[in-house]
Every structure is written in structure tokens, then in C-alpha cells.
């Protein structure tokens, strides 16, 4: 049993892990060692108003590096405006990839209201990022204050983070963009979050999900830790069909370092990499030996096992007819289509975990996939 | 035992300071709460039923629209969340899991084990559902004492709707208590299908409430309310109090007495009207009566009456003390279900 409480309130912790219906006799009291944390907390001086909250200073330091980006369009719900971060004093701006950036009329407005032309220097829809290069006006580029990408690998759910952006494109000239703060919700794949990745150009396999509301125009802005380290770039708005909510997320800095370094080092704009069809699979077909009940409906039915091929991996693993496939690997199987997609991501020889519902019990089996027929 | 006074001395100021921390300490607490409470937070997967016919949007238009099952309510396709209530496998979740009329309910614990869940009972006024899985030695939550659930206090919302191995975290504060007719507390944390059924926790790791898809009017939350900064949670103490009834399979519905108080009355809850055929009428109440107490608890304003009734259910018998002129009388009434429910 895991303890839910922190150790400092030993009294409450003693009462904590009781079933609501359990007997009312109090459990024996035991003194727990007071943790070092407790002592440290006790020694904390009463927090003075803003000393304890570093956001104003961190935002102040970041503002000069945040720019407004104006592209083309405003079509198909894609905002023509966004946010960017100066990442190199030689005039490089990192932002979120958007189709609106594919224009000759790309403009960037710096924190002091200077309006500069820019070129789409490097873009990678698969990564979700774009690097713009500011075109020096007559007299050369103004002095730019870049923010460097920081180490994002230590971030964990609950960490305080903030963004600076141009939501709804309401900020003009030298007006300051908007600061919004929240916490890291999760770090991981948007695919697990039910975002239909097949419909998105971005890979979105490793993102920082936050509880900071995203709005059109926020994309491309910096995601900063409370002490102002640049740990990500706010991604474009995506909706999860698992929750019907906008999944606010940022691309982790760790995935952008190489993209920026390569772009800055390039002599001329780097052509966009060809898009990889999201569902294109390399490897050979796999065979599980498991046959699903494929009732012909308008929609794909649940993944009930109809038959198990003799001598197949499924038979060896003990799969039986009428089992309902609930998970394959980490993926929840809600339909035959889910099963097919999950299986297609594997190669012959892979060992996969299947969670099955058989009657009123769940069973877990592992099976080693064989090579499929032509 | 000699060390106990010292321990209390140390524990009390710390408790009082649970929220009085600098940014680094708050962050450390939120991380800690997320880690420590994760074993209490389960994934609830509802399969089959409507989902079988509408398993996923297949066109761009459908993906945008989602599937509207009733006005403003949008069917979500992902898992929902539950909180373990007892070590032997009672799980609290919300009616959000049941909108698909699922054929299978499967609960997956933080350690990855999956169990078939049985639906025991539900409280429709609270969107609360109790499930049972055949597991034992599960961790259980520590409920925050109601007196400590106060507006302004930090509140951490956890949920499994986004998938992944750890619950998703959002941070806000307690915005209000006694909302939705006294049934729920309100929080500014991002609350949506990503965490309905999950816990709302304090920075000390106590559980303040169970996140529910309620709207202010007591109906089902619509998409407009998701992550809006207005979300609701049932106080965990209330959930624990109702759980035994639901575990016996009861279906609780809002209770109706059938009186309309005079909102202009200065002297208390004076009945402006009594609905014909209502429990109040059956108990002999009449227009002009002054309602004094419900089950011995004084009701002095129409809003107190509303909150007192919101805590009760259809089928509950209530004892009412009323005054008619100089005459005081005590009557019993059995609350009815709302029309059409």
C-alpha cells in the first residue's frame, strides 16, 4: 500500500489509508520520523509577497526575445499570426511549423516594434517546428537578444511553467505579448492522448502537455520554467477526440537543439523534408494467428476473437475464441480497426502483450508474432 | 508517547503552512502529490454500447463535430478516471463513463493490472457512480476535513483521460464551496473529460473531492465548460458517506418536496405555494406555512432549504417542523423523484 500523504503530518497519515467501510477502531499510533523536508519547511521564513514568485523577473528577461510572426492566410482555421523566439543573435527565430509560414510576405515584429521581413529558413512538419531568418534591413539587423534552448529532460508533471504569446493576434507593434502560467500535465505521446495523429503533420510522439490554455496565435511562443529557462516551443492547437479538449502542448527543447543548430549553420534555406505518410509501414506483414469477428457494419466492431489458427502464436499463448482483445501492447483496442493498426506497427519476431477479457476476468498473455503471408 | 506533544507542536504549524510556500516548494509539492496519489487514480475504460456503433470519427467533419448525443454534450472516445475508495475494490467514478451504455467496464490500476468492473449504484444528482473490482489491499484516499476545504487553497486535479502511464496533472485553487445546490466545490484547475472521475487533491496529499462532469445547474457539463476554469468536485467526505448506499446497488435521484418558498418573506421560509400531489401536499403542508426545520436542522432562508434538499434524495423521509399561525406541527414527507426521472 502506498502512502498518499506526505510524511510531515504523521497524525493524518495514520488515519489516511482506511477503507470507508472499515471498522472505526483507530489504528495503533506510531511515531514516524520527522522528515528532513518537514524541518526545512518549518525553517522557511514566511514568504514575502513576490520574492517567492520568480515569474515577473523571468518574463522580463524573456520579453526582448519574443517576437510576433505574421504569415499568410487565415484560411481553414489556420491563424496567419503566431509567436516566435529569437534563438540566435544573427537573426534566427524559432517558431511552430504552420502552413501559414509558406509565404514570401513573412513578417516578424520584434519586442521594440520593429517590423522585419523574414524567410522560412528551415521547416520540418514532422517535428512541428520552423526556423525563420530575419532579413537585414538597410543599416543591418538591430541588436537581438536571443534565448538559448535549455535542457528539457528533467521536466516532470507538476512543474510550474509559463508561456509568452500573441493569442488571437491582439498585440501590435511594441505591445508586450501575454504571459500565461500553469503546470506540466504530462510528458509523452499525443497519440496516447487520443489525438488522431494520422490527421496531423506533426509527429507529436514526445511532447510536453500543459494546463496552460492555448489559443490561436500562441503557437511558436516560448515555454519557460519558472526561472526562465527555455524548455520548449508551444505547438499548434490540436484537439483530442479522447477528451474533446484542446491538448495544450509544447515541443521539447531537447528535440529542437539539432534542428536549430543545423539551420543556423546552413548557408542557404534548407528544403523541407518530404512528408512521410503517417501510416506507411516498412516491415513485413505479421501473423498473430488470431481471427476477429468481423461483422460488416458501417463502423468497426469490438475486437472479439472468432477463431485461433492451429499452431499459431495466438494458440501458443492460450488465446481462445470469444476472448475480447482489450489491449495490445500499451494500446487500448476499442475496435477491430484499432487491433489491425496496433498489429501493423509490429514486425515478425516481436513479443507483444495482449490483455484479454474472458468472461468476467481479465487475462494477460504474451505472444511472439510470426511472419505473415504475402 | 512522550514525544507526542512535540510531534503535534511540529505538525500544527506545518499543516497551517501547507499552502504558505515559495514557488519551488509548491512545485515540489505538486510533483509529490502527483506521484503519491497516482496509485489511487485508476483508468476506467467503457467498451461497447454506443461506442460499438460510433467507434471513431471517420471523416474530417465528424472529427471536428464529435458525436453529439444531446445538446451541448459531446461524446468522448477516451478512457475516464476513477478513485479507489476501499482496499477491497470499491471505485468511485462518474456517469461520464456510462454515456455510451457500455457493455464492458474495465478498470486498470496504476500498476498496470486490469480488472472487470461491476456497476453497483449511482447518484444521478451528483453524477457519481460506484464500481467494484475483485482486488484487495488497494490504497485508499485520505479525505480532507471539510473545514479545511476553503476557497483560495491550492488544488491539484489528476486524471487518466489523456492515456499514458501516469495521471495528467493540472493545478488551480479551490474557487468556492457549496456549489450546485451544496453538492460540489468549485475549482479553477483545468477540469474536463481528461480528469472527470479523478481526485482533486490538496498540496498535503489529502483528497478534497472527486471531479465530476456537473454544470452549475446540476445538469451535465457541456464542452463549453471543459478546462474553462470552472469545474466541480464532490467533497470526498460526501462521496464516502453516500458510497455504502451506492455499493448496495441503490440508484439515488434528486429529491423533490414540492414547495415554492416566498422569496420576499422576511420571517423565514414561508411557503408561497405547495404543488398538488407533491410530498409536501401529502404531508398536509399549505400555502402560508412557515417551514422551520428539516430533520431538526433549522432552515431560515430559501437557499438553506435548497441546500438541505440537495443533500437528500428521492425516497428519503424527512421530518419537517412548520408553524401555521400560532400552531406548530411536525410532519413527515417522503421526497419524490423529479418529473420525468
XYZ file of C-alpha atoms in Angstrom:
715
model
C 0.000 0.000 0.000
C 1.372 3.379 -0.907
C 1.023 6.248 1.458
C -0.865 9.097 -0.037
C 0.178 11.820 2.357
C 3.491 13.489 2.831
C 5.375 12.490 5.898
C 5.071 15.766 7.741
C 1.563 15.218 9.018
C 2.115 11.918 10.674
C -1.149 12.223 12.584
C -3.258 12.435 9.483
C -1.283 9.883 7.602
C -2.108 7.401 10.297
C -5.760 7.905 9.630
C -5.448 8.009 5.943
C -5.458 4.592 4.418
C -8.606 3.129 5.766
C -11.438 1.757 3.800
C -14.519 3.893 4.299
C -16.395 0.830 5.457
C -13.619 -0.424 7.687
C -14.062 -0.634 11.438
C -13.889 2.632 13.252
C -11.243 1.476 15.714
C -8.262 3.742 15.236
C -5.131 2.012 14.063
C -2.289 1.925 16.560
C -0.423 5.147 16.662
C 3.177 5.080 15.797
C 5.534 7.939 15.680
C 7.145 8.451 12.368
C 10.456 10.110 11.969
C 10.030 13.706 11.049
C 11.494 14.065 7.644
C 14.199 16.447 6.716
C 11.670 18.070 4.406
C 9.477 18.889 7.385
C 12.299 20.543 9.213
C 13.222 22.511 6.147
C 9.643 23.621 5.709
C 9.463 24.698 9.327
C 12.546 26.775 8.851
C 11.137 28.525 5.791
C 10.571 32.155 6.546
C 7.112 33.440 5.828
C 7.165 34.101 2.104
C 7.324 37.762 1.245
C 4.932 38.754 -1.462
C 6.915 38.472 -4.677
C 10.307 37.216 -3.611
C 8.957 33.725 -3.743
C 7.471 34.045 -7.191
C 10.127 34.474 -9.880
C 7.811 34.789 -12.885
C 7.826 38.594 -13.215
C 11.609 38.685 -13.400
C 11.791 35.654 -15.661
C 9.187 37.148 -18.030
C 11.026 40.477 -18.016
C 14.201 38.734 -19.125
C 12.409 36.781 -21.850
C 10.309 39.577 -23.412
C 13.067 41.006 -25.650
C 13.482 37.567 -27.262
C 9.812 37.039 -28.089
C 8.528 38.179 -31.492
C 5.206 38.276 -33.301
C 5.102 36.331 -36.550
C 2.781 37.197 -39.443
C 2.359 34.743 -42.281
C -0.193 34.200 -44.994
C -3.748 33.067 -44.926
C -6.117 32.784 -42.068
C -7.747 30.068 -44.141
C -9.073 26.717 -42.926
C -8.900 27.848 -39.344
C -5.126 28.290 -39.556
C -4.197 31.597 -37.951
C -1.964 33.852 -40.044
C -0.337 35.172 -36.879
C 1.778 33.482 -34.291
C 4.631 33.871 -31.888
C 8.351 33.139 -32.180
C 11.529 33.150 -30.130
C 14.854 34.659 -31.197
C 17.310 31.812 -30.677
C 20.388 33.334 -32.344
C 21.582 36.932 -32.491
C 22.334 36.533 -36.185
C 18.607 36.750 -36.822
C 17.110 33.306 -36.318
C 13.594 32.876 -34.956
C 12.248 29.530 -33.820
C 8.506 29.015 -34.119
C 5.896 26.292 -34.602
C 5.508 24.886 -38.096
C 2.432 26.151 -39.892
C 1.294 26.201 -43.474
C 0.817 29.964 -42.987
C 4.622 30.378 -42.960
C 4.886 29.363 -46.623
C 4.762 32.859 -47.986
C 7.041 35.458 -49.486
C 5.360 38.027 -47.270
C 6.596 36.615 -43.972
C 6.936 39.380 -41.350
C 8.341 39.431 -37.846
C 7.762 42.215 -35.315
C 10.384 42.442 -32.580
C 9.731 43.471 -28.980
C 10.574 47.114 -29.745
C 8.063 47.259 -32.575
C 10.494 46.894 -35.475
C 8.881 45.208 -38.433
C 11.261 42.940 -40.375
C 10.913 40.712 -43.388
C 11.795 37.080 -42.804
C 12.495 33.924 -44.780
C 11.337 30.428 -43.951
C 14.871 29.099 -43.454
C 14.238 25.611 -42.234
C 10.984 23.764 -41.609
C 10.052 20.285 -40.536
C 6.334 19.487 -40.387
C 7.206 16.114 -38.859
C 8.917 17.840 -35.967
C 6.336 20.617 -35.857
C 8.985 23.339 -35.889
C 10.161 26.083 -38.222
C 13.213 28.346 -38.179
C 12.860 31.799 -39.721
C 15.742 34.054 -40.758
C 15.290 37.773 -40.421
C 16.297 39.767 -43.487
C 18.636 42.617 -42.512
C 17.019 45.960 -43.369
C 19.105 48.867 -44.591
C 21.587 49.570 -41.844
C 21.673 45.956 -40.787
C 19.854 43.890 -38.188
C 19.031 45.549 -34.900
C 20.743 44.161 -31.852
C 18.902 40.966 -30.954
C 18.736 39.250 -27.595
C 18.402 35.507 -28.078
C 17.103 32.894 -25.662
C 19.028 29.639 -25.699
C 17.318 26.265 -25.691
C 17.724 24.723 -22.242
C 17.735 21.142 -21.018
C 14.132 19.944 -21.031
C 14.820 16.377 -19.988
C 14.311 16.945 -16.249
C 10.748 18.263 -16.570
C 8.082 16.316 -14.691
C 4.296 16.560 -14.260
C 3.530 19.322 -11.773
C 6.433 21.586 -12.729
C 5.479 25.252 -12.946
C 5.899 26.612 -16.475
C 4.805 29.690 -18.373
C 4.343 30.824 -21.946
C 4.576 34.179 -23.685
C 2.460 34.623 -26.762
C 0.243 36.575 -29.074
C -3.136 34.890 -28.561
C -5.754 35.961 -31.096
C -3.190 38.285 -32.673
C -4.331 41.149 -30.465
C -0.878 42.511 -29.724
C 0.542 45.100 -32.107
C 3.868 46.819 -32.591
C 5.862 47.118 -29.406
C 2.986 45.964 -27.165
C 4.059 43.136 -24.952
C 2.761 39.665 -25.613
C 0.737 37.855 -22.954
C 2.181 35.730 -20.177
C 0.238 32.670 -19.050
C 1.300 30.138 -16.484
C 0.351 26.642 -15.420
C 1.937 23.285 -14.763
C 3.243 20.406 -16.805
C 0.321 17.968 -17.128
C 2.108 15.072 -18.766
C 5.106 14.256 -20.868
C 4.581 11.776 -23.612
C 2.783 10.977 -26.781
C -0.270 12.781 -28.060
C -1.186 9.506 -29.717
C -1.783 8.069 -26.249
C -3.956 11.108 -25.606
C -6.268 10.134 -28.411
C -5.162 12.829 -30.792
C -5.630 11.329 -34.196
C -2.015 11.705 -35.245
C -2.706 10.384 -38.711
C -4.514 13.626 -39.444
C -1.679 15.811 -38.225
C 1.546 16.633 -39.948
C 3.436 16.651 -36.665
C 4.919 13.551 -35.188
C 3.882 14.522 -31.690
C 5.270 11.385 -30.150
C 7.082 13.236 -27.403
C 5.537 16.462 -26.248
C 5.117 18.450 -23.052
C 1.406 18.705 -22.285
C 0.493 21.629 -20.021
C -2.653 23.033 -18.456
C -1.953 26.500 -19.934
C -4.854 27.348 -22.239
C -3.700 27.607 -25.830
C -5.308 29.969 -28.291
C -4.779 30.750 -31.964
C -1.573 32.769 -32.097
C 0.020 31.194 -29.022
C 1.814 28.676 -31.199
C 5.533 29.243 -31.595
C 5.919 31.050 -28.282
C 8.413 30.003 -25.633
C 7.606 27.505 -22.890
C 9.716 28.574 -19.917
C 10.355 27.201 -16.469
C 9.504 29.476 -13.578
C 13.114 30.661 -13.537
C 13.030 31.455 -17.248
C 14.746 28.529 -18.945
C 13.511 27.862 -22.495
C 12.367 24.225 -22.347
C 10.008 24.145 -25.318
C 8.127 25.848 -28.118
C 4.329 25.992 -27.908
C 2.822 23.719 -30.562
C -0.232 24.379 -32.660
C -3.730 23.693 -31.372
C -4.753 20.071 -31.532
C -7.970 18.550 -30.283
C -8.091 15.159 -28.659
C -11.017 13.010 -29.660
C -10.433 11.064 -26.442
C -11.475 14.066 -24.387
C -12.895 16.639 -26.814
C -10.491 19.145 -25.351
C -7.622 21.116 -26.781
C -4.420 19.368 -25.788
C -2.111 22.251 -24.979
C 1.393 21.157 -25.649
C 4.913 22.247 -26.422
C 7.688 20.646 -28.433
C 10.511 19.800 -26.021
C 13.736 21.778 -26.390
C 15.685 18.534 -26.444
C 14.122 17.728 -29.830
C 14.833 21.195 -31.264
C 18.526 21.658 -30.488
C 19.772 19.848 -33.559
C 17.150 21.471 -35.775
C 18.282 24.956 -34.716
C 21.997 24.171 -34.827
C 21.748 22.745 -38.333
C 19.637 25.654 -39.519
C 21.909 28.339 -38.140
C 24.931 26.648 -39.698
C 23.331 26.380 -43.139
C 24.421 28.733 -45.930
C 21.043 28.812 -47.584
C 17.465 27.784 -46.756
C 17.115 24.066 -46.142
C 14.416 22.381 -48.238
C 11.548 20.916 -46.269
C 11.950 17.160 -45.759
C 9.409 15.090 -47.683
C 6.387 14.160 -45.637
C 6.329 10.564 -44.513
C 2.863 9.129 -44.899
C 1.858 8.583 -41.274
C 0.527 5.087 -41.791
C 3.138 3.880 -44.195
C 4.792 0.835 -42.661
C 8.122 -0.517 -43.600
C 8.442 -4.089 -42.289
C 6.855 -7.318 -43.389
C 3.295 -8.355 -42.567
C 2.908 -10.079 -39.223
C 0.758 -13.043 -38.253
C -0.764 -13.431 -34.807
C -2.944 -16.398 -35.661
C -5.857 -14.586 -34.155
C -9.030 -14.137 -36.230
C -11.506 -11.484 -35.158
C -15.259 -11.450 -35.613
C -15.591 -9.006 -38.450
C -19.250 -8.249 -38.627
C -19.817 -5.984 -41.556
C -21.035 -2.773 -40.004
C -20.681 0.832 -41.024
C -18.268 1.107 -38.110
C -15.586 -1.220 -36.951
C -16.894 -3.552 -34.205
C -15.134 -4.524 -30.969
C -12.271 -6.974 -31.262
C -13.822 -10.318 -30.289
C -11.803 -13.386 -31.211
C -13.695 -15.618 -33.614
C -11.076 -18.304 -34.131
C -7.486 -19.138 -33.305
C -5.335 -20.664 -36.018
C -3.889 -24.043 -35.066
C -0.170 -23.930 -34.346
C -0.167 -20.120 -34.374
C 1.372 -17.680 -31.869
C -2.117 -16.928 -30.523
C -2.761 -20.607 -29.833
C 0.595 -20.988 -28.138
C -0.255 -18.027 -25.924
C -3.626 -19.525 -24.970
C -5.939 -17.089 -26.743
C -9.445 -18.545 -27.108
C -12.462 -17.852 -29.262
C -14.837 -15.273 -27.695
C -11.990 -13.527 -25.873
C -12.280 -9.769 -26.205
C -8.969 -8.099 -27.018
C -8.643 -5.116 -24.648
C -5.044 -4.081 -25.123
C -2.221 -4.842 -27.493
C 0.998 -3.535 -26.023
C 0.121 -0.199 -24.431
C -2.684 0.500 -26.845
C -6.332 0.155 -25.895
C -8.243 -1.803 -28.525
C -11.743 -0.430 -28.977
C -12.352 -1.897 -32.403
C -11.051 -4.361 -34.988
C -9.545 -1.369 -36.749
C -7.539 -0.470 -33.632
C -6.297 -4.050 -33.496
C -5.182 -4.010 -37.119
C -3.358 -0.713 -36.667
C -1.663 -1.806 -33.457
C -0.547 -5.074 -35.030
C 0.710 -3.385 -38.172
C 3.156 -1.373 -36.065
C 4.998 -4.617 -35.222
C 7.458 -6.856 -37.025
C 7.732 -10.615 -37.142
C 9.569 -11.839 -34.055
C 8.216 -9.038 -31.804
C 6.799 -10.157 -28.492
C 3.575 -8.331 -27.675
C 1.433 -8.252 -24.564
C -2.259 -8.903 -25.049
C -4.811 -8.136 -22.337
C -7.975 -10.146 -22.909
C -11.390 -10.143 -21.306
C -12.621 -13.706 -20.907
C -15.988 -13.931 -19.187
C -15.745 -11.841 -16.042
C -11.979 -11.926 -15.732
C -9.062 -10.248 -17.421
C -6.105 -12.263 -18.637
C -2.743 -11.194 -19.851
C -0.770 -13.229 -22.373
C 2.312 -12.572 -24.418
C 2.773 -13.837 -27.912
C 5.615 -13.772 -30.355
C 4.471 -12.634 -33.767
C 5.243 -14.767 -36.817
C 5.843 -13.612 -40.373
C 2.627 -13.041 -42.279
C 1.741 -14.352 -45.698
C 2.119 -12.260 -48.834
C 4.009 8.622 23.867
C 6.125 11.271 25.492
C 7.168 12.550 22.094
C 3.595 13.126 21.013
C 3.201 16.722 22.227
C 6.417 17.607 20.457
C 5.137 15.948 17.302
C 1.877 17.889 17.473
C 3.756 21.077 18.055
C 5.751 20.433 14.931
C 2.825 19.182 12.859
C 0.410 22.005 13.554
C 2.364 24.961 12.175
C 3.366 22.841 9.203
C -0.236 21.997 8.446
C -1.237 25.608 8.722
C 1.523 26.416 6.270
C 0.684 23.733 3.739
C -0.059 26.461 1.200
C 2.351 29.059 2.519
C 5.340 28.092 0.435
C 7.621 29.613 -2.110
C 7.377 28.667 -5.777
C 9.973 25.919 -5.583
C 8.253 24.338 -2.627
C 4.827 24.500 -4.293
C 6.280 22.870 -7.370
C 7.909 20.158 -5.274
C 4.592 19.515 -3.513
C 2.620 19.283 -6.746
C 5.115 16.771 -8.146
C 4.980 14.837 -4.900
C 1.168 14.808 -4.778
C 1.031 13.600 -8.391
C 3.419 10.756 -7.610
C 1.925 9.802 -4.262
C -1.707 9.820 -5.369
C -1.129 8.056 -8.702
C -1.824 4.597 -7.155
C -5.298 5.805 -6.093
C -6.166 7.006 -9.575
C -7.433 4.320 -11.937
C -8.322 4.255 -15.604
C -11.925 3.332 -16.365
C -12.476 2.055 -19.897
C -16.036 1.692 -21.158
C -16.330 -0.532 -24.204
C -19.221 -1.467 -26.397
C -22.680 0.030 -26.340
C -22.886 3.215 -28.336
C -19.153 3.095 -28.839
C -19.583 -0.033 -30.881
C -21.605 1.823 -33.424
C -19.707 5.084 -33.233
C -16.181 3.980 -32.517
C -14.273 6.791 -34.130
C -14.830 9.687 -36.442
C -14.072 8.601 -39.970
C -14.350 11.904 -41.766
C -12.774 15.262 -41.060
C -16.198 16.695 -40.393
C -17.017 14.067 -37.789
C -13.659 14.571 -36.152
C -14.469 18.246 -35.787
C -18.027 17.799 -34.634
C -17.557 14.811 -32.371
C -20.730 12.930 -31.672
C -23.452 14.933 -30.041
C -25.708 12.711 -28.019
C -27.612 15.596 -26.518
C -27.484 19.337 -26.765
C -24.070 20.567 -25.754
C -22.866 17.174 -24.588
C -20.162 15.678 -26.711
C -19.270 12.032 -26.575
C -15.598 11.497 -25.798
C -13.777 8.424 -27.030
C -11.065 8.033 -24.443
C -10.869 6.428 -21.053
C -12.231 8.132 -17.979
C -10.875 8.160 -14.450
C -11.795 6.674 -11.086
C -10.600 6.889 -7.493
C -10.195 3.846 -5.266
C -12.441 4.184 -2.206
C -11.816 0.925 -0.358
C -8.958 -1.537 -0.121
C -11.261 -4.307 -1.393
C -12.013 -2.614 -4.683
C -14.824 -0.060 -4.456
C -14.107 2.574 -7.098
C -15.766 5.959 -7.450
C -16.198 7.323 -10.955
C -18.786 9.438 -12.745
C -21.744 8.917 -15.030
C -19.498 10.218 -17.798
C -18.264 6.633 -18.151
C -21.812 5.392 -18.743
C -22.990 7.615 -21.568
C -22.042 5.041 -24.128
C -24.166 2.489 -22.269
C -21.070 0.315 -22.330
C -21.184 -3.450 -22.372
C -17.843 -3.763 -20.615
C -16.292 -1.682 -17.862
C -12.615 -2.357 -17.333
C -10.573 -0.761 -14.563
C -6.794 -0.594 -14.874
C -4.749 0.151 -11.772
C -1.620 2.276 -11.701
C 0.487 -0.904 -11.621
C -0.997 -1.946 -14.965
C -3.314 -4.716 -13.769
C -6.746 -4.705 -15.412
C -9.981 -5.880 -13.800
C -13.532 -6.357 -14.994
C -15.638 -3.850 -13.062
C -19.227 -4.293 -11.941
C -21.544 -1.293 -11.831
C -23.096 -1.182 -8.356
C -25.063 2.025 -7.863
C -25.189 5.667 -8.827
C -26.248 9.064 -7.575
C -27.733 10.908 -10.509
C -27.861 14.216 -8.696
C -24.097 14.052 -8.257
C -23.132 12.206 -11.476
C -21.455 9.741 -9.092
C -21.059 6.041 -9.882
C -19.692 3.244 -7.717
C -17.919 0.310 -9.346
C -16.450 -2.838 -7.791
C -13.420 -4.810 -8.851
C -12.168 -8.045 -7.300
C -8.924 -6.759 -5.916
C -7.557 -6.427 -2.404
C -5.002 -4.468 -0.417
C -5.574 -1.359 -2.520
C -4.524 2.070 -1.226
C -7.322 4.399 -0.152
C -7.507 8.179 -0.070
C -7.272 10.415 2.938
C -10.213 12.806 2.803
C -9.503 16.443 3.617
C -11.583 17.538 6.604
C -14.439 19.678 5.181
C -13.430 22.600 7.395
C -10.048 22.692 5.659
C -11.525 22.832 2.155
C -11.613 26.586 1.760
C -11.539 28.967 -1.226
C -8.053 30.020 -2.265
C -6.417 26.777 -1.249
C -4.266 25.078 -3.887
C -5.967 22.191 -5.686
C -4.271 19.563 -7.868
C -6.505 17.737 -10.370
C -5.397 14.302 -11.558
C -6.869 12.204 -14.347
C -6.190 9.427 -16.808
C -8.207 10.655 -19.772
C -5.107 11.518 -21.789
C -3.737 7.986 -21.542
C -0.142 7.317 -20.623
C 1.300 5.645 -17.583
C 0.943 8.474 -15.081
C -2.103 10.609 -14.387
C -2.204 14.032 -16.004
C -1.824 16.982 -13.642
C -3.457 20.379 -13.619
C -3.165 22.990 -10.889
C -5.607 25.549 -9.631
C -7.219 26.626 -6.410
C -10.484 25.943 -4.639
C -12.764 28.677 -6.005
C -15.840 28.072 -3.892
C -17.596 25.544 -1.728
C -21.291 24.705 -1.567
C -21.898 24.941 -5.329
C -24.514 23.054 -7.376
C -27.043 23.202 -4.573
C -24.417 22.486 -1.948
C -23.290 19.269 -3.597
C -19.972 20.353 -5.058
C -16.941 22.502 -4.589
C -15.666 24.596 -7.456
C -12.066 24.726 -8.660
C -10.120 26.786 -11.168
C -7.951 23.808 -12.189
C -8.411 22.558 -15.761
C -11.253 20.033 -15.412
C -12.612 18.106 -18.387
C -13.083 14.538 -19.664
C -9.300 14.318 -19.219
C -9.848 14.060 -15.462
C -13.559 13.531 -14.700
C -13.658 10.868 -12.001
C -10.185 11.759 -10.774
C -9.235 13.308 -7.452
C -8.865 16.980 -6.617
C -6.112 16.984 -4.027
C -4.560 19.422 -1.614
C -0.829 20.096 -1.540
C -0.689 17.956 1.618
C -1.841 14.892 -0.342
C -5.328 14.836 1.152
C -8.190 14.408 -1.307
C -10.537 17.379 -1.409
C -13.005 15.932 -3.857
C -13.942 13.791 -6.829
C -14.004 15.662 -10.163
C -17.448 15.423 -11.756
C -18.981 16.485 -15.091
C -21.586 18.692 -13.437
C -22.714 22.087 -14.668
C -23.820 24.878 -12.340
C -27.484 23.993 -12.859
C -26.839 20.391 -11.807
C -27.007 19.117 -15.393
C -24.210 17.530 -17.371
C -21.229 19.741 -18.161
C -21.032 20.733 -21.813
C -17.939 21.269 -23.934
C -18.036 24.990 -23.102
C -17.178 24.179 -19.504
C -14.181 21.960 -20.247
C -10.917 23.455 -18.974
C -12.744 26.761 -18.557
C -11.506 27.475 -15.049
C -14.931 26.487 -13.737
C -15.078 22.859 -12.711
C -16.717 20.930 -9.924
C -15.798 18.210 -7.484
C -17.880 16.316 -4.926
C -16.364 16.680 -1.465
C -14.732 13.327 -0.775
C -16.334 13.242 2.666
C -19.764 13.288 0.956
C -18.714 10.587 -1.519
C -17.588 8.357 1.347
C -20.881 8.992 3.166
C -23.023 8.033 0.154
C -20.801 5.182 -1.055
C -22.279 2.461 1.201
C -25.779 3.084 -0.215
C -24.497 3.030 -3.772
C -22.446 -0.080 -3.029
C -25.731 -1.784 -2.134
C -26.936 -1.043 -5.633
C -29.135 1.955 -4.952
C -29.836 4.497 -7.653
C -30.192 7.866 -5.978
C -32.052 10.705 -7.654
C -32.652 14.314 -6.662
C -35.451 14.582 -4.104
C -38.362 16.954 -4.571
C -40.529 18.271 -1.734
C -42.937 20.294 -3.883
C -42.891 23.708 -2.210
C -42.046 27.154 -3.516
C -40.779 29.496 -0.839
C -41.813 33.139 -0.827
C -38.595 34.910 -1.798
C -39.798 38.212 -0.331
C -40.672 36.840 3.087
C -38.641 38.395 5.878
C -39.505 35.928 8.619
C -38.032 32.707 7.219
C -39.096 30.061 4.738
C -42.750 30.889 4.101
C -44.417 28.698 1.512
C -45.708 30.671 -1.458
C -47.234 27.538 -2.941
C -47.449 23.789 -2.454
C -47.616 21.670 -5.599
C -50.712 19.489 -5.873
C -49.887 15.810 -5.415
C -46.406 16.578 -4.109
C -44.828 15.072 -0.976
C -45.422 18.407 0.764
C -49.120 18.313 -0.107
C -49.372 14.694 1.054
C -47.798 15.751 4.359
C -50.507 18.391 4.768
C -48.392 21.488 4.146
C -50.214 24.545 2.873
C -49.509 27.875 1.328
C -48.558 30.380 4.023
C -46.954 27.794 6.354
C -43.600 28.798 7.841
C -41.061 25.991 7.481
C -38.742 25.934 10.495
C -36.585 22.815 10.376
C -35.749 19.756 8.246
C -34.721 16.751 10.335
C -34.095 19.124 13.225
C -31.785 21.333 11.163
C -33.037 24.958 11.053
C -33.843 26.404 7.633
C -34.089 30.183 7.768
C -33.752 31.152 4.089
C -34.981 29.700 0.764
C -31.338 28.987 -0.079
C -30.824 26.974 3.075
C -33.901 24.960 2.143
C -32.473 24.365 -1.336
C -29.138 23.167 0.044
C -30.829 20.997 2.670
C -32.896 19.290 -0.041
C -29.896 18.962 -2.372
C -28.164 16.806 0.233
C -31.118 14.393 0.223
C -32.526 12.033 -2.359
C -35.828 10.871 -3.780
C -37.292 8.295 -1.375
C -35.707 9.841 1.723
C -38.151 10.567 4.539
C -37.756 13.994 6.066
C -39.240 15.369 9.282
C -40.474 18.932 8.854
C -41.331 21.348 11.604
C -43.757 24.039 10.444
C -45.726 26.858 12.019
C -49.200 27.775 10.818
C -50.380 30.879 12.629
C -49.687 30.181 16.282
C -49.831 26.430 15.834
C -46.616 24.427 15.490
C -46.708 20.989 13.916
C -44.290 18.285 12.918
C -44.968 16.245 9.785
C -43.120 13.622 7.770
C -42.758 13.661 3.987
C -41.107 11.247 1.592
C -39.224 13.120 -1.117
C -40.286 12.316 -4.682
C -38.204 11.996 -7.824
C -38.308 14.861 -10.288
C -40.884 14.587 -13.033
C -39.585 12.597 -15.923
C -36.775 10.958 -13.935
